[in-house]
PDB file of C-alpha atoms in Angstrom:
ATOM      1  CA  UNK A   1     -61.565-216.737 -36.181  1.00 63.00           C
ATOM      2  CA  UNK A   2     -63.618-215.544 -39.127  1.00 86.00           C
ATOM      3  CA  UNK A   3     -62.559-212.145 -40.423  1.00 92.00           C
ATOM      4  CA  UNK A   4     -64.109-209.619 -42.809  1.00 94.00           C
ATOM      5  CA  UNK A   5     -62.144-206.666 -44.148  1.00 97.00           C
ATOM      6  CA  UNK A   6     -64.170-203.871 -45.712  1.00 97.00           C
ATOM      7  CA  UNK A   7     -62.051-201.481 -47.772  1.00 98.00           C
ATOM      8  CA  UNK A   8     -63.420-198.402 -49.484  1.00 98.00           C
ATOM      9  CA  UNK A   9     -61.895-197.783 -52.912  1.00 97.00           C
ATOM     10  CA  UNK A  10     -59.096-195.208 -53.018  1.00 97.00           C
ATOM     11  CA  UNK A  11     -59.462-191.667 -54.354  1.00 96.00           C
ATOM     12  CA  UNK A  12     -60.807-191.546 -57.875  1.00 94.00           C
ATOM     13  CA  UNK A  13     -60.843-188.992 -60.647  1.00 91.00           C
ATOM     14  CA  UNK A  14     -63.884-186.748 -60.838  1.00 88.00           C
ATOM     15  CA  UNK A  15     -64.715-188.000 -64.308  1.00 75.00           C
ATOM     16  CA  UNK A  16     -63.808-190.583 -66.914  1.00 72.00           C
ATOM     17  CA  UNK A  17     -63.137-190.560 -70.654  1.00 73.00           C
ATOM     18  CA  UNK A  18     -66.491-192.265 -71.213  1.00 78.00           C
ATOM     19  CA  UNK A  19     -68.322-189.939 -68.846  1.00 74.00           C
ATOM     20  CA  UNK A  20     -69.626-192.921 -66.875  1.00 80.00           C
ATOM     21  CA  UNK A  21     -69.333-193.220 -63.110  1.00 80.00           C
ATOM     22  CA  UNK A  22     -68.263-196.875 -63.309  1.00 84.00           C
ATOM     23  CA  UNK A  23     -65.277-195.930 -65.454  1.00 85.00           C
ATOM     24  CA  UNK A  24     -63.681-193.383 -63.111  1.00 90.00           C
ATOM     25  CA  UNK A  25     -60.024-194.388 -62.569  1.00 93.00           C
ATOM     26  CA  UNK A  26     -57.920-193.855 -59.454  1.00 96.00           C
ATOM     27  CA  UNK A  27     -55.848-190.721 -59.140  1.00 95.00           C
ATOM     28  CA  UNK A  28     -52.099-190.993 -58.592  1.00 97.00           C
ATOM     29  CA  UNK A  29     -52.777-190.133 -54.943  1.00 97.00           C
ATOM     30  CA  UNK A  30     -55.362-192.911 -54.820  1.00 97.00           C
ATOM     31  CA  UNK A  31     -52.887-195.453 -56.188  1.00 98.00           C
ATOM     32  CA  UNK A  32     -50.313-194.421 -53.576  1.00 98.00           C
ATOM     33  CA  UNK A  33     -52.947-194.677 -50.828  1.00 97.00           C
ATOM     34  CA  UNK A  34     -53.987-198.176 -51.972  1.00 97.00           C
ATOM     35  CA  UNK A  35     -50.381-199.363 -51.880  1.00 97.00           C
ATOM     36  CA  UNK A  36     -49.877-197.843 -48.414  1.00 97.00           C
ATOM     37  CA  UNK A  37     -53.019-199.564 -47.120  1.00 97.00           C
ATOM     38  CA  UNK A  38     -51.844-202.880 -48.553  1.00 97.00           C
ATOM     39  CA  UNK A  39     -48.669-202.467 -46.511  1.00 97.00           C
ATOM     40  CA  UNK A  40     -50.766-201.775 -43.391  1.00 97.00           C
ATOM     41  CA  UNK A  41     -52.887-204.861 -44.015  1.00 96.00           C
ATOM     42  CA  UNK A  42     -49.715-206.902 -44.489  1.00 96.00           C
ATOM     43  CA  UNK A  43     -48.368-205.636 -41.148  1.00 96.00           C
ATOM     44  CA  UNK A  44     -51.651-206.608 -39.455  1.00 95.00           C
ATOM     45  CA  UNK A  45     -51.319-210.165 -40.854  1.00 94.00           C
ATOM     46  CA  UNK A  46     -54.958-210.317 -41.880  1.00 90.00           C
ATOM     47  CA  UNK A  47     -54.480-211.716 -45.380  1.00 87.00           C
ATOM     48  CA  UNK A  48     -57.719-212.812 -47.057  1.00 93.00           C
ATOM     49  CA  UNK A  49     -58.732-216.131 -48.579  1.00 91.00           C
ATOM     50  CA  UNK A  50     -61.075-214.331 -51.001  1.00 93.00           C
ATOM     51  CA  UNK A  51     -61.005-210.847 -52.484  1.00 96.00           C
ATOM     52  CA  UNK A  52     -64.344-209.578 -53.745  1.00 96.00           C
ATOM     53  CA  UNK A  53     -64.626-206.236 -55.525  1.00 98.00           C
ATOM     54  CA  UNK A  54     -67.097-203.957 -57.178  1.00 97.00           C
ATOM     55  CA  UNK A  55     -66.624-204.003 -60.956  1.00 97.00           C
ATOM     56  CA  UNK A  56     -66.305-200.184 -61.010  1.00 97.00           C
ATOM     57  CA  UNK A  57     -62.867-199.216 -62.354  1.00 96.00           C
ATOM     58  CA  UNK A  58     -61.817-197.384 -59.171  1.00 97.00           C
ATOM     59  CA  UNK A  59     -62.697-200.349 -56.928  1.00 98.00           C
ATOM     60  CA  UNK A  60     -61.228-202.971 -59.260  1.00 98.00           C
ATOM     61  CA  UNK A  61     -57.979-201.008 -59.553  1.00 97.00           C
ATOM     62  CA  UNK A  62     -57.815-200.609 -55.766  1.00 98.00           C
ATOM     63  CA  UNK A  63     -58.354-204.368 -55.372  1.00 98.00           C
ATOM     64  CA  UNK A  64     -55.604-205.179 -57.898  1.00 97.00           C
ATOM     65  CA  UNK A  65     -53.124-202.896 -56.131  1.00 97.00           C
ATOM     66  CA  UNK A  66     -54.008-204.345 -52.716  1.00 97.00           C
ATOM     67  CA  UNK A  67     -53.757-207.939 -53.969  1.00 96.00           C
ATOM     68  CA  UNK A  68     -50.415-207.311 -55.648  1.00 96.00           C
ATOM     69  CA  UNK A  69     -48.864-206.476 -52.272  1.00 96.00           C
ATOM     70  CA  UNK A  70     -51.016-208.268 -49.708  1.00 94.00           C
ATOM     71  CA  UNK A  71     -51.835-211.555 -51.417  1.00 90.00           C
ATOM     72  CA  UNK A  72     -50.354-211.929 -54.920  1.00 90.00           C
ATOM     73  CA  UNK A  73     -51.838-215.417 -55.265  1.00 91.00           C
ATOM     74  CA  UNK A  74     -55.380-213.994 -55.067  1.00 91.00           C
ATOM     75  CA  UNK A  75     -57.280-212.677 -58.033  1.00 94.00           C
ATOM     76  CA  UNK A  76     -59.936-210.061 -57.260  1.00 96.00           C
ATOM     77  CA  UNK A  77     -63.409-211.383 -58.046  1.00 95.00           C
ATOM     78  CA  UNK A  78     -65.642-208.650 -59.516  1.00 97.00           C
ATOM     79  CA  UNK A  79     -69.241-209.016 -58.384  1.00 96.00           C
ATOM     80  CA  UNK A  80     -71.790-206.790 -60.114  1.00 95.00           C
ATOM     81  CA  UNK A  81     -74.046-206.595 -57.056  1.00 94.00           C
ATOM     82  CA  UNK A  82     -71.333-204.804 -55.033  1.00 96.00           C
ATOM     83  CA  UNK A  83     -71.606-201.663 -57.181  1.00 95.00           C
ATOM     84  CA  UNK A  84     -74.386-199.364 -55.953  1.00 91.00           C
ATOM     85  CA  UNK A  85     -75.475-201.966 -53.387  1.00 90.00           C
ATOM     86  CA  UNK A  86     -77.416-201.604 -50.179  1.00 94.00           C
ATOM     87  CA  UNK A  87     -76.383-203.368 -46.974  1.00 95.00           C
ATOM     88  CA  UNK A  88     -78.783-206.267 -47.574  1.00 93.00           C
ATOM     89  CA  UNK A  89     -77.319-206.924 -51.011  1.00 94.00           C
ATOM     90  CA  UNK A  90     -73.772-207.007 -49.608  1.00 94.00           C
ATOM     91  CA  UNK A  91     -74.870-209.458 -46.915  1.00 92.00           C
ATOM     92  CA  UNK A  92     -76.267-211.721 -49.636  1.00 91.00           C
ATOM     93  CA  UNK A  93     -73.038-211.448 -51.643  1.00 92.00           C
ATOM     94  CA  UNK A  94     -70.924-212.248 -48.584  1.00 90.00           C
ATOM     95  CA  UNK A  95     -73.160-215.218 -47.784  1.00 83.00           C
ATOM     96  CA  UNK A  96     -72.209-216.658 -51.170  1.00 78.00           C
ATOM     97  CA  UNK A  97     -68.500-216.526 -50.243  1.00 73.00           C
ATOM     98  CA  UNK A  98     -68.104-218.655 -47.106  1.00 71.00           C
ATOM     99  CA  UNK A  99     -64.317-218.204 -46.772  1.00 76.00           C
ATOM    100  CA  UNK A 100     -63.008-217.504 -43.276  1.00 85.00           C
ATOM    101  CA  UNK A 101     -61.127-214.377 -44.353  1.00 91.00           C
ATOM    102  CA  UNK A 102     -62.786-212.136 -46.940  1.00 94.00           C
ATOM    103  CA  UNK A 103     -61.688-208.732 -48.216  1.00 97.00           C
ATOM    104  CA  UNK A 104     -64.439-206.712 -49.865  1.00 97.00           C
ATOM    105  CA  UNK A 105     -63.523-203.589 -51.866  1.00 98.00           C
ATOM    106  CA  UNK A 106     -66.489-201.348 -52.527  1.00 97.00           C
ATOM    107  CA  UNK A 107     -68.165-198.007 -52.071  1.00 97.00           C
ATOM    108  CA  UNK A 108     -69.588-195.698 -49.484  1.00 96.00           C
ATOM    109  CA  UNK A 109     -71.967-195.111 -47.901  1.00 96.00           C
ATOM    110  CA  UNK A 110     -72.779-198.832 -47.982  1.00 97.00           C
ATOM    111  CA  UNK A 111     -69.453-200.152 -46.649  1.00 97.00           C
ATOM    112  CA  UNK A 112     -69.558-197.794 -43.663  1.00 97.00           C
ATOM    113  CA  UNK A 113     -73.192-198.732 -43.020  1.00 97.00           C
ATOM    114  CA  UNK A 114     -72.364-202.448 -43.184  1.00 97.00           C
ATOM    115  CA  UNK A 115     -69.384-202.057 -40.819  1.00 97.00           C
ATOM    116  CA  UNK A 116     -71.546-200.073 -38.387  1.00 97.00           C
ATOM    117  CA  UNK A 117     -74.367-202.626 -38.578  1.00 95.00           C
ATOM    118  CA  UNK A 118     -72.072-205.615 -38.014  1.00 94.00           C
ATOM    119  CA  UNK A 119     -69.803-203.991 -35.429  1.00 93.00           C
ATOM    120  CA  UNK A 120     -72.459-202.218 -33.404  1.00 93.00           C
ATOM    121  CA  UNK A 121     -70.689-198.848 -33.499  1.00 93.00           C
ATOM    122  CA  UNK A 122     -70.562-196.019 -36.010  1.00 96.00           C
ATOM    123  CA  UNK A 123     -67.895-196.399 -38.693  1.00 96.00           C
ATOM    124  CA  UNK A 124     -67.130-193.802 -41.371  1.00 96.00           C
ATOM    125  CA  UNK A 125     -64.643-195.035 -43.967  1.00 97.00           C
ATOM    126  CA  UNK A 126     -62.555-192.491 -45.835  1.00 96.00           C
ATOM    127  CA  UNK A 127     -61.297-193.214 -49.369  1.00 97.00           C
ATOM    128  CA  UNK A 128     -58.856-196.158 -49.048  1.00 97.00           C
ATOM    129  CA  UNK A 129     -59.919-196.577 -45.422  1.00 97.00           C
ATOM    130  CA  UNK A 130     -60.612-200.042 -44.103  1.00 98.00           C
ATOM    131  CA  UNK A 131     -62.088-201.836 -41.136  1.00 98.00           C
ATOM    132  CA  UNK A 132     -61.249-205.331 -39.905  1.00 97.00           C
ATOM    133  CA  UNK A 133     -64.201-207.128 -38.332  1.00 95.00           C
ATOM    134  CA  UNK A 134     -63.783-210.395 -36.436  1.00 92.00           C
ATOM    135  CA  UNK A 135     -66.463-212.984 -35.732  1.00 87.00           C
ATOM    136  CA  UNK A 136     -66.396-215.805 -33.218  1.00 74.00           C
ATOM    137  CA  UNK A 137     -66.921-218.734 -33.370  1.00 65.00           C
ATOM    138  CA  UNK A 138     -65.794-219.674 -36.873  1.00 57.00           C
ATOM    139  CA  UNK A 139     -67.998-221.848 -39.025  1.00 55.00           C
ATOM    140  CA  UNK A 140     -71.175-219.940 -38.193  1.00 56.00           C
ATOM    141  CA  UNK A 141     -73.036-217.480 -40.371  1.00 57.00           C
ATOM    142  CA  UNK A 142     -72.268-214.378 -38.309  1.00 65.00           C
ATOM    143  CA  UNK A 143     -73.691-211.648 -40.522  1.00 83.00           C
ATOM    144  CA  UNK A 144     -76.140-210.321 -37.955  1.00 85.00           C
ATOM    145  CA  UNK A 145     -76.433-206.882 -36.337  1.00 88.00           C
ATOM    146  CA  UNK A 146     -73.710-206.454 -33.719  1.00 88.00           C
ATOM    147  CA  UNK A 147     -72.214-209.895 -34.399  1.00 88.00           C
ATOM    148  CA  UNK A 148     -68.689-208.631 -35.103  1.00 92.00           C
ATOM    149  CA  UNK A 149     -65.929-207.115 -33.059  1.00 92.00           C
ATOM    150  CA  UNK A 150     -64.233-204.099 -34.602  1.00 95.00           C
ATOM    151  CA  UNK A 151     -60.616-205.313 -34.506  1.00 94.00           C
ATOM    152  CA  UNK A 152     -59.023-202.449 -36.468  1.00 95.00           C
ATOM    153  CA  UNK A 153     -60.115-199.220 -38.138  1.00 96.00           C
ATOM    154  CA  UNK A 154     -57.626-197.630 -40.512  1.00 94.00           C
ATOM    155  CA  UNK A 155     -58.371-194.254 -42.070  1.00 92.00           C
ATOM    156  CA  UNK A 156     -56.834-193.070 -45.295  1.00 86.00           C
ATOM    157  CA  UNK A 157     -53.035-192.872 -45.020  1.00 77.00           C
TER     158      UNK A 157
END
């Protein structure tokens, strides 16, 4: 079964040393939340084949923390288009990564909108929250409205 995990980055600082939004780091609470969510993903046994992340510091750090626990063999792949993306842009990005199990770490409101669009029901992801979407049958390009089943929704720990 093809699986897509959408994970919103964990809590980030209000600002950064550079003053830029892309450079905002995680808070200590955010780091703890990311580690806790990695443990939850491990317990669900939904390990990804690919880990795609926004290049923003808060998303990249979340992805590194998740990978370190969930799938140490994976290296997060920063994709510029994930930062400040709309749903259509994320669909294009995901179409370029045909793995059967993908974890995408990004930002709201787009991740919640994408989960809602694919799963056919409203999803609102909190910081460090994630949703597991399943598609059947495998080997198809399932990124269509309502084409996924919402297998698990995990709010912030």
